[in-house]
Amino acid sequence: MPDSRLGEAVPAGGVGDKGGAAGTGRAAAPVRTTDPFADDFLRDPFAYHAELREAGPVVWLERYGSWGMARYTEVHEALRDRQTYCSAAGVGLSDFRKQTPWRPPSLLLEADPPEHSRARKAVARALSPRTIAALRDEFAREADSLVSELLARGTVDGVTDIAEAFPLRVFPRAVGITQDCGEQLLAYGNMAFNAFGPRNHLQAESMAQAQPVGAWIAAHCTREALTPGGLGDRIYASADAGTVSGDEAALLVRSLLTAGVDTTVIGLGCALDCLARDPAQWQLLRQDPSLAGAAFEETLRYASPVQTFFRTTTREVEVGGVRIGAGGKVLLFLAAANRDPRRWPDPERFDITRRANGHVGFGYGIHACVGAAFARLEGEVLLRALARQVGSLEPAGQPVRRLNNTLSGFAALPLTLRPAGRRTQSTAIQTGEAVPVLAEEADDRG
């Protein structure tokens, strides 16, 4: 349950090298004893977010000696202001200025300009809008094929059979990896996102595979391991041009593999869960498959597959009357910001017709997720294929949450898919409103 206890204000005089506290004449930050990385919190983080938001624009997270922000305005500003809230000290709890990272830091996620600028330029060339658009038809064909296979089975696991299966069909091949690599990519993503949290049992369990999986990833990020013409090869073209070094190109391919798989898998699973539990929204999508992109975007806001990231202050800054000293770790609750009623009307409702633009589900600014465009493409084409071919999408059992220090999604999601019959228009009365839906004529195939 949410911990409603607010401790005394952080005493004036600061907290050493973790960043100064509120000073005389300024408001002090409420103290929270809640552990945002405890299993109970991770099973249902949304149950805690309202209290964190209402406690104040800034809170002190006593367990970890760090600051926290859960309101949209403050989170968005911290993501935007890279001069004050840096990423180079690590976007997890660990401070890279004082602790050795478990792997070479990401040149995109865990770097700041000018190093970050060079890396982003190389990736932007490789992942241009034209390049991504050229993959749409192939991804759509694979989505249609997968949905047809699933309909033949009826009852499936929405995680392993859909949310994992589809990205692993299309994304590694687009990068330039042709061999079966699902087990390694999923394990590596689990490690990477758990590593942003504390050294708890989740991090320890995922890191048990660090040596063999890390070695596999490193070997497959080399130029020799990638097929010519793929996204990875295009990143190495920037090394040829002198924008980045060969070693840096390998790290950028690694970042692409991390960002382009795990967040997409979690996002697709959350979209399936939201639609399966809300027949009215599913029928809206069935009626108009062009809403597929909006449905995935609303999932990113409502379910927030990426829940949190840290930043580190580079200077003293005042937020909401609270003075945060230089060197303070700040935990940004992206998911809480995405349901802040100050920003979103009726934020606890999943609504695929909502204009969800502006959410921070993939971050914001120069450190926004490098795989976001691919996740959106995969989410759109898969949900569109489901809307066209599947008449009903329903839960087939109790879902199992997946616990991770950064991500929030499912380990198992039993679903029943039934094929669509011939489409006819009818109107159903749902929640007191006339909602156009697609009625399916009887399908005698059983």
CSV table of C-alpha atoms in Angstrom, one decimal:
chain,number,residue,atom,x,y,z
A,1,MET,CA,0.0,0.0,0.0
A,2,PRO,CA,1.1,3.6,-0.5
A,3,ASP,CA,3.1,5.0,2.4
A,4,SER,CA,1.3,8.2,3.4
A,5,ARG,CA,3.8,9.2,6.1
A,6,LEU,CA,5.5,12.5,5.4
A,7,GLY,CA,8.6,13.0,7.5
A,8,GLU,CA,9.9,16.3,8.7
A,9,ALA,CA,11.3,18.6,6.1
A,10,VAL,CA,14.9,17.9,5.0
A,11,PRO,CA,17.0,19.9,7.5
A,12,ALA,CA,18.8,23.0,6.3
A,13,GLY,CA,22.4,22.4,5.8
A,14,GLY,CA,22.1,19.8,3.1
A,15,VAL,CA,22.9,16.1,2.8
A,16,GLY,CA,26.6,16.1,1.9
A,17,ASP,CA,27.6,15.1,-1.7
A,18,LYS,CA,24.1,14.0,-2.5
A,19,GLY,CA,22.9,17.6,-3.1
A,20,GLY,CA,21.9,20.3,-0.7
A,21,ALA,CA,18.5,20.4,1.0
A,22,ALA,CA,16.1,23.2,1.4
A,23,GLY,CA,17.6,26.3,3.0
A,24,THR,CA,16.3,29.0,5.4
A,25,GLY,CA,13.5,31.0,4.0
A,26,ARG,CA,12.5,28.4,1.4
A,27,ALA,CA,10.0,25.5,1.5
A,28,ALA,CA,11.5,22.2,2.5
A,29,ALA,CA,10.9,18.9,0.6
A,30,PRO,CA,8.5,16.4,2.1
A,31,VAL,CA,10.3,13.2,3.1
A,32,ARG,CA,9.0,9.9,1.7
A,33,THR,CA,9.9,6.6,3.2
A,34,THR,CA,8.4,4.7,0.2
A,35,ASP,CA,10.8,2.4,-1.7
A,36,PRO,CA,10.1,2.9,-5.4
A,37,PHE,CA,12.1,-0.3,-6.2
A,38,ALA,CA,10.4,-2.6,-3.7
A,39,ASP,CA,8.5,-5.5,-5.2
A,40,ASP,CA,5.1,-4.2,-3.9
A,41,PHE,CA,5.7,-0.9,-5.5
A,42,LEU,CA,6.8,-2.4,-8.8
A,43,ARG,CA,3.8,-4.7,-9.0
A,44,ASP,CA,1.4,-1.7,-9.0
A,45,PRO,CA,3.4,1.6,-9.2
A,46,PHE,CA,0.3,3.6,-10.2
A,47,ALA,CA,-1.1,3.0,-6.7
A,48,TYR,CA,1.7,5.1,-5.3
A,49,HIS,CA,1.9,7.9,-7.8
A,50,ALA,CA,-0.9,10.1,-6.7
A,51,GLU,CA,0.6,10.5,-3.2
A,52,LEU,CA,4.0,11.3,-4.7
A,53,ARG,CA,2.5,13.9,-6.9
A,54,GLU,CA,0.4,15.5,-4.2
A,55,ALA,CA,3.2,15.5,-1.7
A,56,GLY,CA,4.8,18.3,-3.6
A,57,PRO,CA,6.8,19.3,-6.7
A,58,VAL,CA,9.9,17.7,-5.2
A,59,VAL,CA,10.2,15.0,-2.5
A,60,TRP,CA,13.1,13.5,-0.6
A,61,LEU,CA,13.4,9.7,-1.0
A,62,GLU,CA,14.9,8.8,2.3
A,63,ARG,CA,15.8,5.2,1.5
A,64,TYR,CA,18.1,6.2,-1.3
A,65,GLY,CA,19.2,9.7,-0.3
A,66,SER,CA,17.9,11.2,-3.5
A,67,TRP,CA,15.3,13.6,-4.7
A,68,GLY,CA,12.1,12.7,-6.6
A,69,MET,CA,9.8,14.5,-9.0
A,70,ALA,CA,6.4,13.1,-10.0
A,71,ARG,CA,4.5,16.0,-11.5
A,72,TYR,CA,4.4,16.6,-15.2
A,73,THR,CA,5.8,20.2,-15.2
A,74,GLU,CA,8.8,19.4,-13.1
A,75,VAL,CA,9.6,16.1,-14.8
A,76,HIS,CA,9.3,17.6,-18.3
A,77,GLU,CA,11.5,20.5,-17.3
A,78,ALA,CA,14.2,18.2,-15.8
A,79,LEU,CA,14.2,16.2,-19.1
A,80,ARG,CA,14.5,19.4,-21.1
A,81,ASP,CA,17.1,21.2,-19.1
A,82,ARG,CA,20.2,19.1,-19.8
A,83,GLN,CA,22.6,21.8,-18.5
A,84,THR,CA,21.1,21.5,-15.0
A,85,TYR,CA,20.1,17.8,-15.0
A,86,CYS,CA,22.9,15.8,-16.6
A,87,SER,CA,22.9,12.2,-17.9
A,88,ALA,CA,26.6,11.6,-18.0
A,89,ALA,CA,26.7,10.7,-14.3
A,90,GLY,CA,24.3,7.9,-15.1
A,91,VAL,CA,20.6,7.8,-15.5
A,92,GLY,CA,20.3,5.2,-12.8
A,93,LEU,CA,20.9,5.3,-9.0
A,94,SER,CA,24.6,4.7,-9.5
A,95,ASP,CA,26.8,7.8,-9.8
A,96,PHE,CA,29.4,7.2,-12.6
A,97,ARG,CA,31.6,9.9,-11.1
A,98,LYS,CA,32.1,7.7,-8.0
A,99,GLN,CA,31.2,4.2,-9.1
A,100,THR,CA,32.5,2.1,-12.1
A,101,PRO,CA,29.6,1.3,-14.5
A,102,TRP,CA,28.8,-2.3,-15.1
A,103,ARG,CA,29.4,-1.8,-18.9
A,104,PRO,CA,30.8,1.0,-21.0
A,105,PRO,CA,28.3,3.8,-20.7
A,106,SER,CA,25.8,4.4,-23.5
A,107,LEU,CA,26.9,7.2,-25.8
A,108,LEU,CA,23.3,8.2,-26.2
A,109,LEU,CA,21.5,7.7,-22.9
A,110,GLU,CA,24.5,8.2,-20.5
A,111,ALA,CA,26.3,11.0,-22.2
A,112,ASP,CA,25.9,14.8,-22.6
A,113,PRO,CA,27.1,17.1,-25.4
A,114,PRO,CA,29.5,17.3,-27.1
A,115,GLU,CA,30.0,13.5,-27.0
A,116,HIS,CA,26.3,12.9,-27.1
A,117,SER,CA,25.9,15.2,-30.1
A,118,ARG,CA,28.3,13.3,-32.3
A,119,ALA,CA,26.7,10.0,-31.4
A,120,ARG,CA,23.2,11.3,-32.0
A,121,LYS,CA,24.2,12.6,-35.4
A,122,ALA,CA,25.5,9.2,-36.4
A,123,VAL,CA,22.3,7.5,-35.3
A,124,ALA,CA,20.1,10.1,-36.9
A,125,ARG,CA,21.8,9.5,-40.2
A,126,ALA,CA,21.2,5.7,-39.9
A,127,LEU,CA,17.6,6.0,-38.7
A,128,SER,CA,16.3,8.7,-40.9
A,129,PRO,CA,12.5,9.1,-41.4
A,130,ARG,CA,13.0,7.8,-45.0
A,131,THR,CA,14.8,4.7,-43.7
A,132,ILE,CA,12.1,3.9,-41.2
A,133,ALA,CA,9.3,4.5,-43.7
A,134,ALA,CA,11.0,2.1,-46.1
A,135,LEU,CA,10.5,-0.7,-43.5
A,136,ARG,CA,6.8,-0.1,-43.1
A,137,ASP,CA,5.5,-2.5,-45.8
A,138,GLU,CA,7.8,-5.4,-44.6
A,139,PHE,CA,6.8,-4.9,-41.0
A,140,ALA,CA,3.1,-4.8,-41.9
A,141,ARG,CA,3.4,-8.0,-43.9
A,142,GLU,CA,5.1,-9.7,-40.9
A,143,ALA,CA,2.4,-8.4,-38.6
A,144,ASP,CA,-0.4,-9.7,-40.8
A,145,SER,CA,1.3,-13.1,-41.1
A,146,LEU,CA,1.8,-13.4,-37.3
A,147,VAL,CA,-1.9,-12.5,-36.5
A,148,SER,CA,-3.1,-15.1,-39.0
A,149,GLU,CA,-1.0,-17.7,-37.2
A,150,LEU,CA,-2.3,-16.7,-33.8
A,151,LEU,CA,-5.9,-16.8,-34.9
A,152,ALA,CA,-5.4,-20.5,-35.9
A,153,ARG,CA,-4.5,-21.2,-32.2
A,154,GLY,CA,-7.2,-19.1,-30.5
A,155,THR,CA,-5.7,-18.8,-27.1
A,156,VAL,CA,-2.2,-17.4,-26.8
A,157,ASP,CA,0.2,-15.7,-24.5
A,158,GLY,CA,0.1,-12.0,-25.4
A,159,VAL,CA,3.7,-11.6,-24.2
A,160,THR,CA,5.7,-14.5,-25.7
A,161,ASP,CA,3.4,-15.1,-28.7
A,162,ILE,CA,2.8,-11.5,-29.7
A,163,ALA,CA,4.7,-8.7,-27.8
A,164,GLU,CA,8.0,-10.6,-27.9
A,165,ALA,CA,7.5,-12.5,-31.1
A,166,PHE,CA,6.7,-9.6,-33.4
A,167,PRO,CA,9.7,-7.3,-32.6
A,168,LEU,CA,12.0,-10.3,-32.6
A,169,ARG,CA,10.8,-11.2,-36.1
A,170,VAL,CA,11.5,-7.8,-37.6
A,171,PHE,CA,13.9,-5.6,-35.6
A,172,PRO,CA,17.1,-7.7,-35.4
A,173,ARG,CA,16.9,-8.4,-39.1
A,174,ALA,CA,16.5,-4.7,-39.8
A,175,VAL,CA,19.6,-4.0,-37.7
A,176,GLY,CA,21.5,-6.7,-39.6
A,177,ILE,CA,21.4,-9.7,-37.3
A,178,THR,CA,20.0,-12.7,-39.1
A,179,GLN,CA,20.4,-15.5,-36.6
A,180,ASP,CA,18.1,-16.4,-33.8
A,181,CYS,CA,18.9,-14.0,-31.0
A,182,GLY,CA,15.7,-13.5,-29.0
A,183,GLU,CA,17.0,-15.1,-25.8
A,184,GLN,CA,20.1,-13.0,-25.7
A,185,LEU,CA,18.4,-9.7,-26.6
A,186,LEU,CA,15.7,-10.1,-24.0
A,187,ALA,CA,18.2,-11.1,-21.3
A,188,TYR,CA,20.4,-8.2,-22.1
A,189,GLY,CA,17.5,-5.7,-22.0
A,190,ASN,CA,16.4,-7.1,-18.7
A,191,MET,CA,19.9,-6.6,-17.3
A,192,ALA,CA,20.3,-3.1,-18.7
A,193,PHE,CA,17.0,-1.7,-17.3
A,194,ASN,CA,17.4,-3.5,-13.9
A,195,ALA,CA,20.9,-1.9,-13.6
A,196,PHE,CA,19.3,1.6,-13.4
A,197,GLY,CA,17.9,0.7,-10.0
A,198,PRO,CA,19.6,-0.3,-6.7
A,199,ARG,CA,21.5,-3.5,-6.1
A,200,ASN,CA,18.4,-5.5,-5.1
A,201,HIS,CA,17.4,-9.0,-6.0
A,202,LEU,CA,16.1,-8.0,-9.4
A,203,GLN,CA,19.5,-6.6,-10.4
A,204,ALA,CA,21.3,-9.6,-9.0
A,205,GLU,CA,19.1,-12.2,-10.7
A,206,SER,CA,19.3,-10.5,-14.1
A,207,MET,CA,23.1,-10.0,-13.8
A,208,ALA,CA,23.7,-13.7,-13.3
A,209,GLN,CA,23.9,-13.9,-17.1
A,210,ALA,CA,26.0,-10.8,-17.5
A,211,GLN,CA,29.2,-12.4,-18.8
A,212,PRO,CA,27.9,-14.8,-21.5
A,213,VAL,CA,25.1,-12.5,-22.7
A,214,GLY,CA,27.3,-9.4,-22.6
A,215,ALA,CA,29.9,-11.2,-24.7
A,216,TRP,CA,27.3,-12.3,-27.2
A,217,ILE,CA,26.0,-8.8,-27.6
A,218,ALA,CA,29.5,-7.3,-28.0
A,219,ALA,CA,30.4,-9.9,-30.6
A,220,HIS,CA,27.2,-9.1,-32.6
A,221,CYS,CA,27.7,-5.4,-32.6
A,222,THR,CA,30.9,-5.6,-34.6
A,223,ARG,CA,30.8,-4.6,-38.3
A,224,GLU,CA,31.7,-8.1,-39.4
A,225,ALA,CA,28.7,-9.6,-37.6
A,226,LEU,CA,26.2,-7.3,-39.3
A,227,THR,CA,24.7,-7.8,-42.8
A,228,PRO,CA,25.5,-5.1,-45.4
A,229,GLY,CA,22.8,-2.4,-45.8
A,230,GLY,CA,21.2,-2.9,-42.4
A,231,LEU,CA,20.8,-0.2,-39.8
A,232,GLY,CA,23.9,-1.3,-38.0
A,233,ASP,CA,26.0,-1.1,-41.2
A,234,ARG,CA,24.6,2.4,-41.7
A,235,ILE,CA,25.9,3.4,-38.3
A,236,TYR,CA,29.3,2.1,-39.2
A,237,ALA,CA,29.1,4.4,-42.3
A,238,SER,CA,29.4,7.3,-39.8
A,239,ALA,CA,32.6,5.8,-38.6
A,240,ASP,CA,33.9,5.7,-42.1
A,241,ALA,CA,33.0,9.4,-42.4
A,242,GLY,CA,34.9,10.2,-39.1
A,243,THR,CA,31.8,11.2,-37.1
A,244,VAL,CA,32.4,8.5,-34.6
A,245,SER,CA,35.1,5.9,-34.1
A,246,GLY,CA,34.7,2.2,-34.8
A,247,ASP,CA,34.5,1.4,-31.1
A,248,GLU,CA,31.9,4.1,-30.7
A,249,ALA,CA,29.9,2.7,-33.6
A,250,ALA,CA,29.8,-0.7,-31.9
A,251,LEU,CA,28.4,1.0,-28.7
A,252,LEU,CA,25.7,2.7,-30.8
A,253,VAL,CA,24.6,-0.6,-32.3
A,254,ARG,CA,24.4,-1.9,-28.8
A,255,SER,CA,22.2,1.0,-27.8
A,256,LEU,CA,20.0,0.4,-30.8
A,257,LEU,CA,19.5,-3.3,-29.8
A,258,THR,CA,18.6,-2.4,-26.2
A,259,ALA,CA,16.3,0.5,-27.0
A,260,GLY,CA,14.6,-1.2,-30.0
A,261,VAL,CA,13.6,-4.4,-28.3
A,262,ASP,CA,12.7,-4.3,-24.6
A,263,THR,CA,10.7,-1.1,-24.5
A,264,THR,CA,8.8,-2.2,-27.6
A,265,VAL,CA,8.0,-5.6,-26.1
A,266,ILE,CA,6.7,-4.0,-22.9
A,267,GLY,CA,4.7,-1.4,-24.8
A,268,LEU,CA,3.0,-4.0,-27.0
A,269,GLY,CA,2.1,-6.1,-24.0
A,270,CYS,CA,0.6,-3.2,-22.2
A,271,ALA,CA,-1.4,-2.2,-25.3
A,272,LEU,CA,-2.8,-5.7,-25.6
A,273,ASP,CA,-3.8,-5.7,-22.0
A,274,CYS,CA,-5.5,-2.3,-22.1
A,275,LEU,CA,-7.5,-3.2,-25.2
A,276,ALA,CA,-8.4,-6.7,-24.0
A,277,ARG,CA,-9.8,-5.3,-20.7
A,278,ASP,CA,-11.7,-2.5,-22.4
A,279,PRO,CA,-14.1,-3.8,-25.0
A,280,ALA,CA,-15.4,-0.3,-25.9
A,281,GLN,CA,-11.9,0.8,-26.9
A,282,TRP,CA,-11.2,-2.4,-28.8
A,283,GLN,CA,-14.4,-1.8,-30.8
A,284,LEU,CA,-13.3,1.7,-31.6
A,285,LEU,CA,-10.1,0.4,-33.0
A,286,ARG,CA,-11.9,-2.4,-34.9
A,287,GLN,CA,-14.2,0.2,-36.4
A,288,ASP,CA,-11.3,2.5,-37.4
A,289,PRO,CA,-7.9,0.7,-37.7
A,290,SER,CA,-6.3,4.0,-38.5
A,291,LEU,CA,-6.5,4.7,-34.8
A,292,ALA,CA,-3.8,2.1,-34.3
A,293,GLY,CA,-1.0,4.7,-33.9
A,294,ALA,CA,-3.1,6.8,-31.5
A,295,ALA,CA,-3.9,3.6,-29.5
A,296,PHE,CA,-0.2,2.8,-29.1
A,297,GLU,CA,0.6,6.4,-28.2
A,298,GLU,CA,-2.1,6.4,-25.5
A,299,THR,CA,-0.6,3.2,-24.2
A,300,LEU,CA,2.7,4.9,-23.8
A,301,ARG,CA,1.0,7.6,-21.7
A,302,TYR,CA,-1.4,5.5,-19.8
A,303,ALA,CA,0.7,2.4,-19.0
A,304,SER,CA,4.2,4.0,-19.3
A,305,PRO,CA,6.4,1.0,-20.1
A,306,VAL,CA,9.4,3.0,-19.0
A,307,GLN,CA,8.5,4.1,-15.5
A,308,THR,CA,11.5,6.1,-14.2
A,309,PHE,CA,15.0,7.5,-15.0
A,310,PHE,CA,17.5,9.4,-12.9
A,311,ARG,CA,19.3,12.7,-13.6
A,312,THR,CA,22.1,14.3,-11.6
A,313,THR,CA,22.2,18.1,-10.8
A,314,THR,CA,25.2,20.0,-12.1
A,315,ARG,CA,24.5,23.1,-10.0
A,316,GLU,CA,22.3,24.3,-7.3
A,317,VAL,CA,18.7,24.7,-8.5
A,318,GLU,CA,15.4,25.7,-6.9
A,319,VAL,CA,12.3,23.8,-7.8
A,320,GLY,CA,8.9,24.6,-6.2
A,321,GLY,CA,10.7,26.5,-3.5
A,322,VAL,CA,13.0,23.6,-2.7
A,323,ARG,CA,16.7,24.1,-3.1
A,324,ILE,CA,18.5,21.1,-4.6
A,325,GLY,CA,22.3,21.2,-4.4
A,326,ALA,CA,24.8,20.3,-7.1
A,327,GLY,CA,25.5,16.6,-7.3
A,328,GLY,CA,22.1,15.5,-6.3
A,329,LYS,CA,20.5,12.4,-7.8
A,330,VAL,CA,16.9,13.1,-8.9
A,331,LEU,CA,14.5,10.3,-9.7
A,332,LEU,CA,12.0,11.3,-12.4
A,333,PHE,CA,8.7,9.4,-12.2
A,334,LEU,CA,7.8,9.4,-15.9
A,335,ALA,CA,4.7,7.3,-15.4
A,336,ALA,CA,3.4,9.5,-12.6
A,337,ALA,CA,3.9,12.6,-14.8
A,338,ASN,CA,1.9,10.8,-17.6
A,339,ARG,CA,-1.1,10.6,-15.4
A,340,ASP,CA,-0.8,14.0,-13.7
A,341,PRO,CA,-4.3,15.6,-13.7
A,342,ARG,CA,-2.6,19.0,-13.9
A,343,ARG,CA,-1.7,18.1,-17.5
A,344,TRP,CA,-4.2,15.5,-18.6
A,345,PRO,CA,-8.0,15.5,-18.4
A,346,ASP,CA,-9.4,12.3,-16.9
A,347,PRO,CA,-5.8,10.8,-16.8
A,348,GLU,CA,-6.8,7.5,-15.2
A,349,ARG,CA,-8.9,6.6,-18.3
A,350,PHE,CA,-7.5,4.7,-21.3
A,351,ASP,CA,-8.8,6.5,-24.3
A,352,ILE,CA,-7.4,5.8,-27.8
A,353,THR,CA,-9.1,9.0,-29.2
A,354,ARG,CA,-7.1,11.1,-26.8
A,355,ARG,CA,-4.4,13.4,-28.1
A,356,ALA,CA,-1.6,11.9,-26.1
A,357,ASN,CA,1.1,14.0,-27.6
A,358,GLY,CA,3.5,15.5,-25.0
A,359,HIS,CA,3.7,12.5,-22.8
A,360,VAL,CA,7.2,11.6,-21.5
A,361,GLY,CA,6.8,7.8,-21.9
A,362,PHE,CA,10.0,7.8,-24.1
A,363,GLY,CA,11.6,10.7,-22.3
A,364,TYR,CA,12.0,14.1,-23.9
A,365,GLY,CA,14.6,16.2,-25.5
A,366,ILE,CA,18.0,15.1,-26.8
A,367,HIS,CA,17.9,12.0,-24.6
A,368,ALA,CA,14.6,10.7,-25.8
A,369,CYS,CA,14.6,7.0,-26.6
A,370,VAL,CA,16.6,6.2,-29.7
A,371,GLY,CA,14.2,3.3,-30.6
A,372,ALA,CA,11.0,5.4,-30.2
A,373,ALA,CA,10.3,5.7,-34.0
A,374,PHE,CA,10.7,1.9,-34.4
A,375,ALA,CA,8.5,1.1,-31.4
A,376,ARG,CA,5.8,3.4,-32.8
A,377,LEU,CA,6.0,1.8,-36.2
A,378,GLU,CA,5.9,-1.7,-34.8
A,379,GLY,CA,3.0,-0.8,-32.4
A,380,GLU,CA,1.0,0.8,-35.2
A,381,VAL,CA,1.3,-2.0,-37.8
A,382,LEU,CA,0.7,-4.8,-35.2
A,383,LEU,CA,-2.4,-3.1,-33.7
A,384,ARG,CA,-3.7,-2.4,-37.2
A,385,ALA,CA,-3.3,-6.0,-38.2
A,386,LEU,CA,-5.1,-7.2,-35.1
A,387,ALA,CA,-7.9,-4.7,-35.7
A,388,ARG,CA,-8.4,-5.9,-39.2
A,389,GLN,CA,-8.3,-9.6,-38.6
A,390,VAL,CA,-9.4,-10.2,-35.0
A,391,GLY,CA,-13.1,-9.9,-34.1
A,392,SER,CA,-12.7,-10.2,-30.3
A,393,LEU,CA,-9.7,-9.8,-28.0
A,394,GLU,CA,-10.4,-11.0,-24.5
A,395,PRO,CA,-8.5,-12.0,-21.4
A,396,ALA,CA,-8.1,-15.7,-21.0
A,397,GLY,CA,-6.7,-15.8,-17.5
A,398,GLN,CA,-4.9,-13.8,-14.9
A,399,PRO,CA,-1.9,-11.9,-16.2
A,400,VAL,CA,1.4,-12.1,-14.4
A,401,ARG,CA,3.4,-8.9,-13.8
A,402,ARG,CA,7.0,-8.6,-14.8
A,403,LEU,CA,9.1,-6.9,-12.1
A,404,ASN,CA,11.9,-4.7,-13.3
A,405,ASN,CA,13.6,-1.7,-11.7
A,406,THR,CA,12.8,0.5,-14.6
A,407,LEU,CA,10.2,-1.1,-16.9
A,408,SER,CA,6.6,-2.0,-16.0
A,409,GLY,CA,4.8,-4.7,-18.0
A,410,PHE,CA,3.9,-8.4,-18.1
A,411,ALA,CA,5.6,-11.7,-17.9
A,412,ALA,CA,2.5,-13.5,-19.1
A,413,LEU,CA,-0.7,-12.3,-20.6
A,414,PRO,CA,-3.3,-15.0,-21.5
A,415,LEU,CA,-5.6,-13.9,-24.3
A,416,THR,CA,-8.3,-15.3,-26.5
A,417,LEU,CA,-8.4,-14.2,-30.1
A,418,ARG,CA,-11.4,-14.9,-32.4
A,419,PRO,CA,-11.4,-14.2,-36.1
A,420,ALA,CA,-13.5,-11.4,-37.5
A,421,GLY,CA,-16.5,-12.3,-39.6
A,422,ARG,CA,-18.0,-10.1,-42.3
A,423,ARG,CA,-18.3,-6.5,-41.2
A,424,THR,CA,-21.7,-4.9,-40.7
A,425,GLN,CA,-22.4,-1.6,-39.0
A,426,SER,CA,-24.5,-1.5,-35.8
A,427,THR,CA,-24.7,0.6,-32.7
A,428,ALA,CA,-24.1,-0.5,-29.1
A,429,ILE,CA,-25.0,1.4,-26.0
A,430,GLN,CA,-22.0,1.4,-23.8
A,431,THR,CA,-21.6,3.4,-20.5
A,432,GLY,CA,-24.6,5.4,-21.4
A,433,GLU,CA,-23.4,6.6,-24.8
A,434,ALA,CA,-24.0,5.4,-28.3
A,435,VAL,CA,-20.8,3.9,-29.5
A,436,PRO,CA,-20.5,2.7,-33.1
A,437,VAL,CA,-19.1,-0.8,-33.2
A,438,LEU,CA,-18.5,-3.5,-35.7
A,439,ALA,CA,-20.9,-6.4,-35.5
A,440,GLU,CA,-19.6,-9.7,-36.7
A,441,GLU,CA,-21.9,-12.0,-38.6
A,442,ALA,CA,-22.0,-15.6,-37.3
A,443,ASP,CA,-18.8,-17.6,-38.1
A,444,ASP,CA,-19.8,-21.3,-38.5
A,445,ARG,CA,-16.2,-22.4,-38.4
A,446,GLY,CA,-16.4,-22.6,-34.5
